[in-house]
Short mmCIF file of C-alpha atoms and ligand atoms in Angstrom, two decimals:
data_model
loop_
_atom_site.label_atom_id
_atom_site.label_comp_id
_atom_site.label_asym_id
_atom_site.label_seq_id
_atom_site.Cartn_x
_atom_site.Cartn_y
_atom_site.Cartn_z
CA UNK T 940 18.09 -31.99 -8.63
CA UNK T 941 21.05 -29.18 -7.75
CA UNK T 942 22.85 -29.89 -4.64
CA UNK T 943 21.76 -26.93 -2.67
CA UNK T 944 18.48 -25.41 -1.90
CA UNK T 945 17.97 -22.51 -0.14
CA UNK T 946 14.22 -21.79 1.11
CA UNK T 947 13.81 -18.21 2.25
CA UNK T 948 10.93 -18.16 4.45
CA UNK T 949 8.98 -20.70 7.32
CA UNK T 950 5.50 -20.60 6.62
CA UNK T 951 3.72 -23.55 5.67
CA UNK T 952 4.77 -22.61 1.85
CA UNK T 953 8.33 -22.54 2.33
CA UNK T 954 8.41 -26.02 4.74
CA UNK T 955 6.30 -27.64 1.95
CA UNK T 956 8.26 -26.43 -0.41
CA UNK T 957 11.76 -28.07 1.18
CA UNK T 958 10.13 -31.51 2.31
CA UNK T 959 8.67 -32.10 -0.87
CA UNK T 960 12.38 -30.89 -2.61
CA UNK T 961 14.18 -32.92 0.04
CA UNK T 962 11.70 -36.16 -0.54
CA UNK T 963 13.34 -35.54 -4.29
CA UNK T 964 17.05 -35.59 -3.42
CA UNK T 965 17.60 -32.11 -2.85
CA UNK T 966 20.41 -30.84 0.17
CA UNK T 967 17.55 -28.34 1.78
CA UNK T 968 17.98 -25.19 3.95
CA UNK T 969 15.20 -23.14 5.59
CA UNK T 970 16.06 -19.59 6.67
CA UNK T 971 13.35 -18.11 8.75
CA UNK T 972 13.76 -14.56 10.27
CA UNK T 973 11.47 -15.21 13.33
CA UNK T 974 9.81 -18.74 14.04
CA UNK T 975 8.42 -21.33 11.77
CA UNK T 976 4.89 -20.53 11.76
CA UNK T 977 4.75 -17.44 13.38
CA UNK T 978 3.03 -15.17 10.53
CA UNK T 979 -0.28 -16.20 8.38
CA UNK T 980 0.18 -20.27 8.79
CA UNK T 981 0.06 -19.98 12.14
CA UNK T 982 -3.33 -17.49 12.21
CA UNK T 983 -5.12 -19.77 9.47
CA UNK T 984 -8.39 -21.23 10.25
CA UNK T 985 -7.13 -24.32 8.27
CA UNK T 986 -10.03 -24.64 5.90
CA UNK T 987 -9.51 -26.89 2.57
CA UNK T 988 -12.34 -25.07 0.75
CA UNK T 989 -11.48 -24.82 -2.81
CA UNK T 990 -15.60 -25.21 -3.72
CA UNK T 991 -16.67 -22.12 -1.33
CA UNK T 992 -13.07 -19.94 -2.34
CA UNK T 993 -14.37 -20.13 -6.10
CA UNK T 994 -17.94 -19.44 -6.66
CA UNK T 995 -17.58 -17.60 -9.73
CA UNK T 996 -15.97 -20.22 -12.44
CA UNK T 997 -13.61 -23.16 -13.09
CA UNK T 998 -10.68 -20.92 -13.96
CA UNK T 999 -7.16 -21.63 -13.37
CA UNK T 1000 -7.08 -20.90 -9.52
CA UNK T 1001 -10.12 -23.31 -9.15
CA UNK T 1002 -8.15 -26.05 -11.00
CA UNK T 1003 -5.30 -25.17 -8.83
CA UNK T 1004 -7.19 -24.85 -5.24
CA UNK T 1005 -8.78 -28.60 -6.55
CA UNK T 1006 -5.26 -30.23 -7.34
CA UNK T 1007 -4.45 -29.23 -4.38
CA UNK T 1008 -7.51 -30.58 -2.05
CA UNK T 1009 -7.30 -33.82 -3.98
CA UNK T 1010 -3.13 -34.16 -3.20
CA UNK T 1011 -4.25 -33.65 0.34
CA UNK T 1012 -4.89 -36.84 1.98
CA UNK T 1013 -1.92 -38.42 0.70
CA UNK T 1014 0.30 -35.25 1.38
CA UNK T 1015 -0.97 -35.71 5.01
CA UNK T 1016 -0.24 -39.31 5.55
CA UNK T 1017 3.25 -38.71 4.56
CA UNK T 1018 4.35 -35.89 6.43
CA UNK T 1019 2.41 -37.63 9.68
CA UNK T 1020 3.83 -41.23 9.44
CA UNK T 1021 7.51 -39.18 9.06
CA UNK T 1022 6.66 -36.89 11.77
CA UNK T 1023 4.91 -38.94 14.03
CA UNK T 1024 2.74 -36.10 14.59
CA UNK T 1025 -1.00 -35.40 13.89
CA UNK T 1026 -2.79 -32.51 11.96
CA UNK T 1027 -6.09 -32.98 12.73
CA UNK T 1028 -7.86 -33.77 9.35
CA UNK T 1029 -11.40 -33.45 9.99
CA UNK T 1030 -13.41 -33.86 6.77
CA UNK T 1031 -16.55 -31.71 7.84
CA UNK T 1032 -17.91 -30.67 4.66
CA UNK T 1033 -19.40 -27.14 4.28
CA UNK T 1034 -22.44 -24.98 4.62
CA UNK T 1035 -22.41 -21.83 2.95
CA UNK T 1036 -25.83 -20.89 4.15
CA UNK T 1037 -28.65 -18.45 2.87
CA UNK T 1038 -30.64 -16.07 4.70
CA UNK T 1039 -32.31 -13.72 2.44
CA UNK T 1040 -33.91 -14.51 -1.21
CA UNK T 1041 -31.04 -12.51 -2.41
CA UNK T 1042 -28.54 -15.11 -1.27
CA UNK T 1043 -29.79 -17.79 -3.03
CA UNK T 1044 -29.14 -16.97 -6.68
CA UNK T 1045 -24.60 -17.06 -6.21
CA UNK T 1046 -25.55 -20.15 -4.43
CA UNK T 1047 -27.57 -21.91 -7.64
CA UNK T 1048 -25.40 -20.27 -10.12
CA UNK T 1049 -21.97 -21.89 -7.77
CA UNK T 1050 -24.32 -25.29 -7.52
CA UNK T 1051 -25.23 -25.34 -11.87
CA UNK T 1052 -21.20 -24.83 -12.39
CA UNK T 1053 -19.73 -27.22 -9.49
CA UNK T 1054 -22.66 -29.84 -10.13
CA UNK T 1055 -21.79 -29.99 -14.03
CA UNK T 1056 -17.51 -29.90 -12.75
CA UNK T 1057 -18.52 -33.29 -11.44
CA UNK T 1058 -18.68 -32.02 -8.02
CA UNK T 1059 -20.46 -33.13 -5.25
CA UNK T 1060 -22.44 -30.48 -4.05
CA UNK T 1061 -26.23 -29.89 -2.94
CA UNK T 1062 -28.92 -27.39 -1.94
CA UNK T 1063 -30.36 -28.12 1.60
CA UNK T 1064 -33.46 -26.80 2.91
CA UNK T 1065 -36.12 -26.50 5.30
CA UNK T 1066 -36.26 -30.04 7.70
CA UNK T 1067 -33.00 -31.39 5.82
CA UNK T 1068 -31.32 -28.53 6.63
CA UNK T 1069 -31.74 -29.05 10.43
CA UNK T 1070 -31.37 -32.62 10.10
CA UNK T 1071 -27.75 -32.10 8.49
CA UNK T 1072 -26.70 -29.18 11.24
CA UNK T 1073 -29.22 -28.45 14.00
CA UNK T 1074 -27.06 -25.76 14.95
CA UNK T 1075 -27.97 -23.27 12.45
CA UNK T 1076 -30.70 -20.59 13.55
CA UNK T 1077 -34.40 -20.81 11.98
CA UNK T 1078 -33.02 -17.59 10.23
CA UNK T 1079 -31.28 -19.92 7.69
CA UNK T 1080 -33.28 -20.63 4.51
CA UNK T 1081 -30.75 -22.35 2.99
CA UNK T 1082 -27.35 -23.90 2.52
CA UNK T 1083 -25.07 -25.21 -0.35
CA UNK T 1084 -23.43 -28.54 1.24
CA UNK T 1085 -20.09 -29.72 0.13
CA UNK T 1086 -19.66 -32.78 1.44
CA UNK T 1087 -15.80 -32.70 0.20
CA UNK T 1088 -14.63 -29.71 1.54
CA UNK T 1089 -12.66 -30.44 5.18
CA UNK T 1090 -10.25 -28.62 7.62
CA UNK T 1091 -6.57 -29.42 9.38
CA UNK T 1092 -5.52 -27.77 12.60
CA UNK T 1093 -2.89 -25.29 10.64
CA UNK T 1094 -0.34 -24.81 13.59
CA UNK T 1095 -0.17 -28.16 13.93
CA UNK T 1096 0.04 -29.07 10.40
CA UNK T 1097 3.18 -26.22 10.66
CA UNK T 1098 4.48 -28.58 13.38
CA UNK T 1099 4.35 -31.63 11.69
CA UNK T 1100 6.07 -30.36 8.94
CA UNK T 1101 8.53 -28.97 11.04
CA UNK T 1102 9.61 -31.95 12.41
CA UNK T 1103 9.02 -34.17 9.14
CA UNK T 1104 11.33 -31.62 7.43
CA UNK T 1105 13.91 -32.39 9.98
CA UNK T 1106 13.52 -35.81 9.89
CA UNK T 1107 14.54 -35.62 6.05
CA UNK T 1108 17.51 -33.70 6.87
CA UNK T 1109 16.10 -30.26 6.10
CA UNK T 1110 18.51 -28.10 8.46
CA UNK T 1111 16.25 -25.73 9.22
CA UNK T 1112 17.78 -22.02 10.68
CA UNK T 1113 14.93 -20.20 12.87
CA UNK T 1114 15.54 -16.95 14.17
CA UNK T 1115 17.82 -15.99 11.87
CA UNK T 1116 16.96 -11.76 11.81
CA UNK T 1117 17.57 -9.98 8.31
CA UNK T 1118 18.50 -10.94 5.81
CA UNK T 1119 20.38 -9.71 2.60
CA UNK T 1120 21.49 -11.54 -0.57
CA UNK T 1121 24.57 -10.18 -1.26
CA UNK T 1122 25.60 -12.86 -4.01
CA UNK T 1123 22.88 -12.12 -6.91
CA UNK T 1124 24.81 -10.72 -9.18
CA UNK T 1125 26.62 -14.16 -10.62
CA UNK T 1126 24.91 -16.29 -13.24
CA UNK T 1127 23.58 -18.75 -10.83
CA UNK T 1128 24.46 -20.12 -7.31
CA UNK T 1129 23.17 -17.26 -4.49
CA UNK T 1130 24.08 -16.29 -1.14
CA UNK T 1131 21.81 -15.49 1.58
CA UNK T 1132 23.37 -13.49 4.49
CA UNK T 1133 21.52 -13.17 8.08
CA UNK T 1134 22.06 -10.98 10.69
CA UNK T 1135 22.15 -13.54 13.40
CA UNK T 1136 22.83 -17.60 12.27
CA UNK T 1137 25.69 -16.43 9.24
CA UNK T 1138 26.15 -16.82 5.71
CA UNK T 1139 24.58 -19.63 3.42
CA UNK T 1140 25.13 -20.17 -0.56
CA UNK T 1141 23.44 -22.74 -2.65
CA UNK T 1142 22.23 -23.79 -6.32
CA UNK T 1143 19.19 -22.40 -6.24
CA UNK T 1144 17.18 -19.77 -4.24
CA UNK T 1145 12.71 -20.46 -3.37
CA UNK T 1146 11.01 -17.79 -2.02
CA UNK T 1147 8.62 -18.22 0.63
CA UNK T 1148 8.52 -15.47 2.41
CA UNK T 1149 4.36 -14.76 2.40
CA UNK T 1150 3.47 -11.01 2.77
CA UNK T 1151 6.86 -9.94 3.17
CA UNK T 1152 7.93 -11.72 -0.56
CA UNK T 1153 7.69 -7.77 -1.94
CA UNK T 1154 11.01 -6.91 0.48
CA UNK T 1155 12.95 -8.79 -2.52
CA UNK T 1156 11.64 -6.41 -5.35
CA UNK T 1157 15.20 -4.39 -4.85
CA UNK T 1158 17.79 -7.27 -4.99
CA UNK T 1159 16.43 -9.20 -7.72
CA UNK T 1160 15.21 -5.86 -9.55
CA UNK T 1161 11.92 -7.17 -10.36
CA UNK T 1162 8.70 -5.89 -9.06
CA UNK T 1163 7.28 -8.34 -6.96
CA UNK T 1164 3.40 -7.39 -6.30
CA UNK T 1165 2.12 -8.78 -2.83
CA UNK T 1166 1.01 -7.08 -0.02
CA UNK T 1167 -0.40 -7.58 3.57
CA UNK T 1168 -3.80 -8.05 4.16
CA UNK T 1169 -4.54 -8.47 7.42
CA UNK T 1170 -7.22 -11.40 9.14
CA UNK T 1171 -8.41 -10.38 12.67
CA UNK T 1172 -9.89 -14.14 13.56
CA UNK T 1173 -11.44 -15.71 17.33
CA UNK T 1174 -12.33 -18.92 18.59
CA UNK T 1175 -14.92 -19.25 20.90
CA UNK T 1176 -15.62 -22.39 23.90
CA UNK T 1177 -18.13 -24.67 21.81
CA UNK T 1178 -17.54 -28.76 21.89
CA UNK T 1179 -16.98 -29.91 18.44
CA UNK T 1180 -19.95 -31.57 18.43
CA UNK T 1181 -22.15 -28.81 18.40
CA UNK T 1182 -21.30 -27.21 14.99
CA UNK T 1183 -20.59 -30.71 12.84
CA UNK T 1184 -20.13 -28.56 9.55
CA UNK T 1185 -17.88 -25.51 8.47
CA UNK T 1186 -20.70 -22.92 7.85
CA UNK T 1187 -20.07 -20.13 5.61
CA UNK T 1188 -22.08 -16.97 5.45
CA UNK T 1189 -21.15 -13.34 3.93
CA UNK T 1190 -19.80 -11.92 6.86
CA UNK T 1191 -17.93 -14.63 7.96
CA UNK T 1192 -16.97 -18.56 8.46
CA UNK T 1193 -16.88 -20.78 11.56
CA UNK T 1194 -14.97 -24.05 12.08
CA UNK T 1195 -15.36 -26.13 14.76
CA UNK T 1196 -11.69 -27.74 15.91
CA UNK T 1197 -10.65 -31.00 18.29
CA UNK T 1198 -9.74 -28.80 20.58
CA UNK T 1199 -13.33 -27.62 21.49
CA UNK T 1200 -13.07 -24.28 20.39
CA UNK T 1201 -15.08 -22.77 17.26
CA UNK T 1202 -12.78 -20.79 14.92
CA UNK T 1203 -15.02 -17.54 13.80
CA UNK T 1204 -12.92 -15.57 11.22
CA UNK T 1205 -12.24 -13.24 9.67
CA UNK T 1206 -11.68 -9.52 8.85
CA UNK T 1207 -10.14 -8.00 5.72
CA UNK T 1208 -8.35 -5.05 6.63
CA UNK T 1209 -5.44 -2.67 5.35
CA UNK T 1210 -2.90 -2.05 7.85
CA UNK T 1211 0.30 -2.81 6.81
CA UNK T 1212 2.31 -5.08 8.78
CA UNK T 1213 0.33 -4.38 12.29
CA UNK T 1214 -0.81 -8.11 13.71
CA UNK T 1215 -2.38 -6.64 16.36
CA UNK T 1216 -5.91 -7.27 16.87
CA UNK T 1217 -9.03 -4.18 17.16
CA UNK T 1218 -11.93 -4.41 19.44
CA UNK T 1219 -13.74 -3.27 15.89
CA UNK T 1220 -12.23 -6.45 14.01
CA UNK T 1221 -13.04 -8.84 16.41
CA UNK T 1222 -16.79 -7.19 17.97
CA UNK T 1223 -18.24 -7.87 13.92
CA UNK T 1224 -17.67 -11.56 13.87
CA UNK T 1225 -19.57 -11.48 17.51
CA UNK T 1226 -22.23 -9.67 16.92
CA UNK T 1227 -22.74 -11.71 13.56
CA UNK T 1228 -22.22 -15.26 15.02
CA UNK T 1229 -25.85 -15.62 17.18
CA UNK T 1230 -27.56 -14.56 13.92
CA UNK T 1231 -26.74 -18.09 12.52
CA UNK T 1232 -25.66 -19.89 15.61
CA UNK T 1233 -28.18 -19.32 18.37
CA UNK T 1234 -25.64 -21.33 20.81
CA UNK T 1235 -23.10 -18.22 20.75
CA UNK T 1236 -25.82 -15.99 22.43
CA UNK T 1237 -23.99 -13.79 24.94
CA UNK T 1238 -20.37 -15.94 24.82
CA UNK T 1239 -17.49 -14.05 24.35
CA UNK T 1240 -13.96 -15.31 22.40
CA UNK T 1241 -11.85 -17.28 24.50
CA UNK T 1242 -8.84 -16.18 22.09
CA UNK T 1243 -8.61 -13.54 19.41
CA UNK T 1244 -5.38 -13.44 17.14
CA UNK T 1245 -4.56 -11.83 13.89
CA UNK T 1246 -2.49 -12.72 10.60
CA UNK T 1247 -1.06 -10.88 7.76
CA UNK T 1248 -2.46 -12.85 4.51
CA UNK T 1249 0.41 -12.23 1.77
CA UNK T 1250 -2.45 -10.81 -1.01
CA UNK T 1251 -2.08 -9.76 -4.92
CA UNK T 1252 -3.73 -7.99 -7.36
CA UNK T 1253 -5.80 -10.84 -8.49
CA UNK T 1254 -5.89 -13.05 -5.62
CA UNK T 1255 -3.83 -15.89 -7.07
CA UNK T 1256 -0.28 -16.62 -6.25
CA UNK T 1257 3.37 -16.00 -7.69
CA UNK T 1258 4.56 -19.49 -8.56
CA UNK T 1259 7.37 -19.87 -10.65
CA UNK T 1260 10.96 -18.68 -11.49
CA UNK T 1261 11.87 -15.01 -12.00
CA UNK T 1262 12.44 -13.57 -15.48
CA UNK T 1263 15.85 -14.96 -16.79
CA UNK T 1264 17.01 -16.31 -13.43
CA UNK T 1265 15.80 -20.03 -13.19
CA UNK T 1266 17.86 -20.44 -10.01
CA UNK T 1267 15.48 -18.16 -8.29
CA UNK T 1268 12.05 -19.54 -7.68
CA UNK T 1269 9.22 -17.21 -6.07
CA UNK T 1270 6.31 -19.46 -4.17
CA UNK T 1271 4.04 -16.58 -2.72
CA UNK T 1272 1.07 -14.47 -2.33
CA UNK T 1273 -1.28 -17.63 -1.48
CA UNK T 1274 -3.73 -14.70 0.22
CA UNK T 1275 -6.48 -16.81 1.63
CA UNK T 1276 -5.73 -20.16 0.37
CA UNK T 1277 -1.82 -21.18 1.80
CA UNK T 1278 -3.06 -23.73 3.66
CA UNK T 1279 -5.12 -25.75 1.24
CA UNK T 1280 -2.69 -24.96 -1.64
CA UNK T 1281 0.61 -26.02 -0.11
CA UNK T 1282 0.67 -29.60 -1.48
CA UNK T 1283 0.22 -28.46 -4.97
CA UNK T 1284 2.77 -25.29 -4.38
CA UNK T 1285 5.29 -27.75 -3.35
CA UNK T 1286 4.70 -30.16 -6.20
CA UNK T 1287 5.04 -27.46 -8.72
CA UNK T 1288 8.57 -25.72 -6.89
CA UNK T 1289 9.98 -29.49 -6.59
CA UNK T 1290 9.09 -30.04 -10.28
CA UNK T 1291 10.67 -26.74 -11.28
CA UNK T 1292 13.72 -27.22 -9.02
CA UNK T 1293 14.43 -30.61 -11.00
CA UNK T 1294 13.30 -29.88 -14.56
CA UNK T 1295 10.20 -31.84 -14.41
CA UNK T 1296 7.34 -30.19 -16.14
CA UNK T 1297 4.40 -29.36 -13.40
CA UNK T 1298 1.21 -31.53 -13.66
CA UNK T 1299 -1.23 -28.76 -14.73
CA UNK T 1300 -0.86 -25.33 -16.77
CA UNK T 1301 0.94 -22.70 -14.28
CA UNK T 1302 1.65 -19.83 -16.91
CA UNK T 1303 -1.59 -18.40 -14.84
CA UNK T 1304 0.75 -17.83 -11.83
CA UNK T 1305 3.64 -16.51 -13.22
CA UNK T 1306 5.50 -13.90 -11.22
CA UNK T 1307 5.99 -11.99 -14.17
CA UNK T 1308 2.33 -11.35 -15.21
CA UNK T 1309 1.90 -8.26 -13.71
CA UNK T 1310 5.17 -6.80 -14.54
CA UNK T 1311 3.77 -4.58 -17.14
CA UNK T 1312 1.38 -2.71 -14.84
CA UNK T 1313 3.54 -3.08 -12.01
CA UNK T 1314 6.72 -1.01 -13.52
CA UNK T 1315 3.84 1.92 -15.05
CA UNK T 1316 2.45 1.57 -11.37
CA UNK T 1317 5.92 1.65 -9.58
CA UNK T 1318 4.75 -1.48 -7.48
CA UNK T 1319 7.51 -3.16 -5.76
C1 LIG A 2283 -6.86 -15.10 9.79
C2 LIG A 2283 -6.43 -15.94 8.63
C3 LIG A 2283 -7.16 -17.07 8.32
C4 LIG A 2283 -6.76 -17.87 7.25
N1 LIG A 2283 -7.45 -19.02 6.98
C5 LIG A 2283 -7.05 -19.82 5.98
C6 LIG A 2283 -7.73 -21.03 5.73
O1 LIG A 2283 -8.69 -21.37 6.43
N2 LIG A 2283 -7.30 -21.83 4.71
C7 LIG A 2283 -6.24 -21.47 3.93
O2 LIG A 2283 -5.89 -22.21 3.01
N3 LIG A 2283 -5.56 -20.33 4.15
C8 LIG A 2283 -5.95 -19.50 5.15
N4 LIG A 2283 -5.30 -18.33 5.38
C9 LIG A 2283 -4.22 -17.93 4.46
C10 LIG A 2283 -2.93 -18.64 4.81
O3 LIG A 2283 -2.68 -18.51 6.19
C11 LIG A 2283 -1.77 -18.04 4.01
O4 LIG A 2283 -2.08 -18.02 2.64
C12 LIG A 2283 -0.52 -18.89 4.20
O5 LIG A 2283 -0.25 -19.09 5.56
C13 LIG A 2283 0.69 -18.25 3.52
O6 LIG A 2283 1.79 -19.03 3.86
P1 LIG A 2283 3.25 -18.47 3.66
O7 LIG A 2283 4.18 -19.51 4.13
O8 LIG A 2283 3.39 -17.94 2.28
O9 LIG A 2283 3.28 -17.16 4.60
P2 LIG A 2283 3.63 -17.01 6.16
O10 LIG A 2283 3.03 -18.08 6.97
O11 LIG A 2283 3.31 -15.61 6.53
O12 LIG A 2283 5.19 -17.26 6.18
C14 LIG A 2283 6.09 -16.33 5.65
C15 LIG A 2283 7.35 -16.41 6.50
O13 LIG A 2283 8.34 -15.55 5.93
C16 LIG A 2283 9.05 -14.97 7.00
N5 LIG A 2283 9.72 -13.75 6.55
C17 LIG A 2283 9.46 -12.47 6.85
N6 LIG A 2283 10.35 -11.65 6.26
C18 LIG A 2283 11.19 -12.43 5.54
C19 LIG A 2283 12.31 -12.18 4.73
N7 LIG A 2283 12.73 -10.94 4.47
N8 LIG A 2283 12.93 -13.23 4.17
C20 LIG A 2283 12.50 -14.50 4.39
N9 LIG A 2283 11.44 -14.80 5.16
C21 LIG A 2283 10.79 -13.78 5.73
C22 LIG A 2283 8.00 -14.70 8.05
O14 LIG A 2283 8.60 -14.57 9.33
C23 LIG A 2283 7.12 -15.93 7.92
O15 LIG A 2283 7.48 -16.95 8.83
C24 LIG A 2283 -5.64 -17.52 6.47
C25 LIG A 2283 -4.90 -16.39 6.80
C26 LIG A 2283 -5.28 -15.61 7.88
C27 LIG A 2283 -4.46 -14.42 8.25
#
């Protein structure tokens, strides 16, 4: 493991990354701009749905998204007993419900692959249906349960590893403002430069830094192909006990936290690095919700928020070191899935950062796949 680690970036990639590296020996900094937390972690509806996030095929992103879920409980345990802090596990299972003929067929072709994976999974209907979650309207034919799929409370899982990271001597630099890497341009060892906490070098360089990873392209002169797409989400007043499951739909998800609220997210939009949130964004998921969930007739959000979701071309992250620069590792571009693939994110960077070879394959993710395309394209 090299002496000094510098993690660019205070999401919940870029803390996972340094307690897992500083669980392995590593001397771990965290330079965050702004806050820790205060982009996409933050904003996530904390869902562990690897099952519902791949209905097409066990490809490489499903094997990832289900090393991931699996590393989960353990990864939790860990950075709670060091933390003394809770995340709010809460293993739910899913719904991803049918209303229309038409809906059914994804859900038996998701069921025939999943069921033959080895996965628990089942088609509920009619009585059973109601039984398992009398929430759902009489609308709802049907409903593909996962039993395994679960959610955390994601700012507090951000927390937690806040203050685990701290506890394993992770110095950790918030509010740091911009930042430039001046020293790039010898073999190895880098230096980060901020505007407002000073100059740090190390060993070796991750970064974490979600939808705005791309801002790099120019100093390490290598395209780097992720982009904001924004997530306009709400919660509503509802006890926890009224909506026991995570129900999925087509237009949207609900999740029903501790806290008594039900998360209801979320939109897909284009519009750059904007968080704000539109009346348009938020009045869909509303006007959706009572179709499934007769209890949200007439209630209006209690909170609406938005988060920039750091996206690429084919939905599956950058994981691994640039192109002749092993010093520099790139962990980004988790789009919809940061949350439930942050154990296996920081697994793979901790492996990489001390010569280990990763668990599973991770050519898949390499930050140089697009490259090709990218340079015709002139995407940076
Ligand atoms: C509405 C919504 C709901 C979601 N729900 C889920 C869910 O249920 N389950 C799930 O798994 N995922 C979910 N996601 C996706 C998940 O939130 C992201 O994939 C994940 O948070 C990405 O983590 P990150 O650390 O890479 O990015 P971020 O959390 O955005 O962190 C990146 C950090 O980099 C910092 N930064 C900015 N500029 C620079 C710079 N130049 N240098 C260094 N750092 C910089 C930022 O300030 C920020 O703190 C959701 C996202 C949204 C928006």
């Amino acid at each position: 493991m090299p002496e000094q680690v510098i993690v660019l970036g205070g999401g919940i990639i870029g803390l996972s990354c340094a307690f897992e590296a500083a669980q392995r020996g590593a001397h771990v900094t965290v330079v965050e701009p702004h806050e820790f937390g205060g982009q996409a972690s933050g904003a996530a509806a904390g869902m562990l749905a690897p099952y519902t996030e791949n209905p097409e095929q066990p490809d490489p992103f499903f094997h990832l998204c289900a090393a991931s879920l699996r590393l989960y409980p353990e990864w939790l345990r860990h950075i709670e007993s060091i933390s003394g802090l809770n995340a709010e596990l809460m293993n739910t299972g899913s719904l991803t419900v049918a209303m229309h003929e038409s809906d059914l067929l994804p859900l038996q072709t998701r069921l025939a692959w999943q069921q033959a994976y080895g996965l628990r999974a089942e088609l509920v209907e009619g009585s059973s249906l109601r039984l398992l979650e009398p929430s759902l309207s009489p609308a709802v034919t049907a409903a593909l349960f996962c039993p395994d799929e679960s959610h955390v409370y994601a700012p507090h899982l951000v927390q937690a590893l806040e203050a685990a990271c701290r506890r394993m001597g992770v110095k950790l630099i918030s509010h740091a403002g911009a930042i430039t890497l001046p020293g790039l341009n010898g073999q190895y060892g880098v230096q980060v430069k901020t505007a407002e906490a000073g100059t740090f070098t190390g060993d070796r360089l991750v970064v974490c830094a979600g939808a705005w990873a791309c801002k790099y392209a120019e100093a390490f002169g290598f395209p780097i192909p992720i982009h904001p797409i924004r997530g306009q989400i709400c919660a509503f007043d509802v006890p926890v006990r009224d909506v026991r499951h995570m129900v999925f739909s087509s237009q949207a998800y609900w999740v029903g936290k501790n806290n008594g609220t039900l998360v209801c997210g979320a939109s897909e939009d284009v519009a750059g690095y904007d968080t704000s949130v539109t009346e348009r964004g938020i009045e869909r998921l509303v006007r959706f919700g009572p179709r499934l969930l007769p209890l949200l007739e007439g209630l209006r959000p209690i909170h609406s928020w938005a988060g920039l979701r750091p996206a690429t071309r084919d939905g599956w992250p950058l994981i691994g070191p640039l192109p002749g620069r092993p010093d520099i590792i790139l962990a980004a571009g988790h789009y919809r899935n940061g949350i439930l693939l942050s154990p296996v994110t920081a697994a793979i960077v901790a492996d990489l950062l001390t010569g280990r070879k990763p668990d599973g394959p991770i050519a898949a993710f390499a930050p140089d796949r697009f490259a090709g395309t990218a340079a015709r394209r002139g995407v940076s």
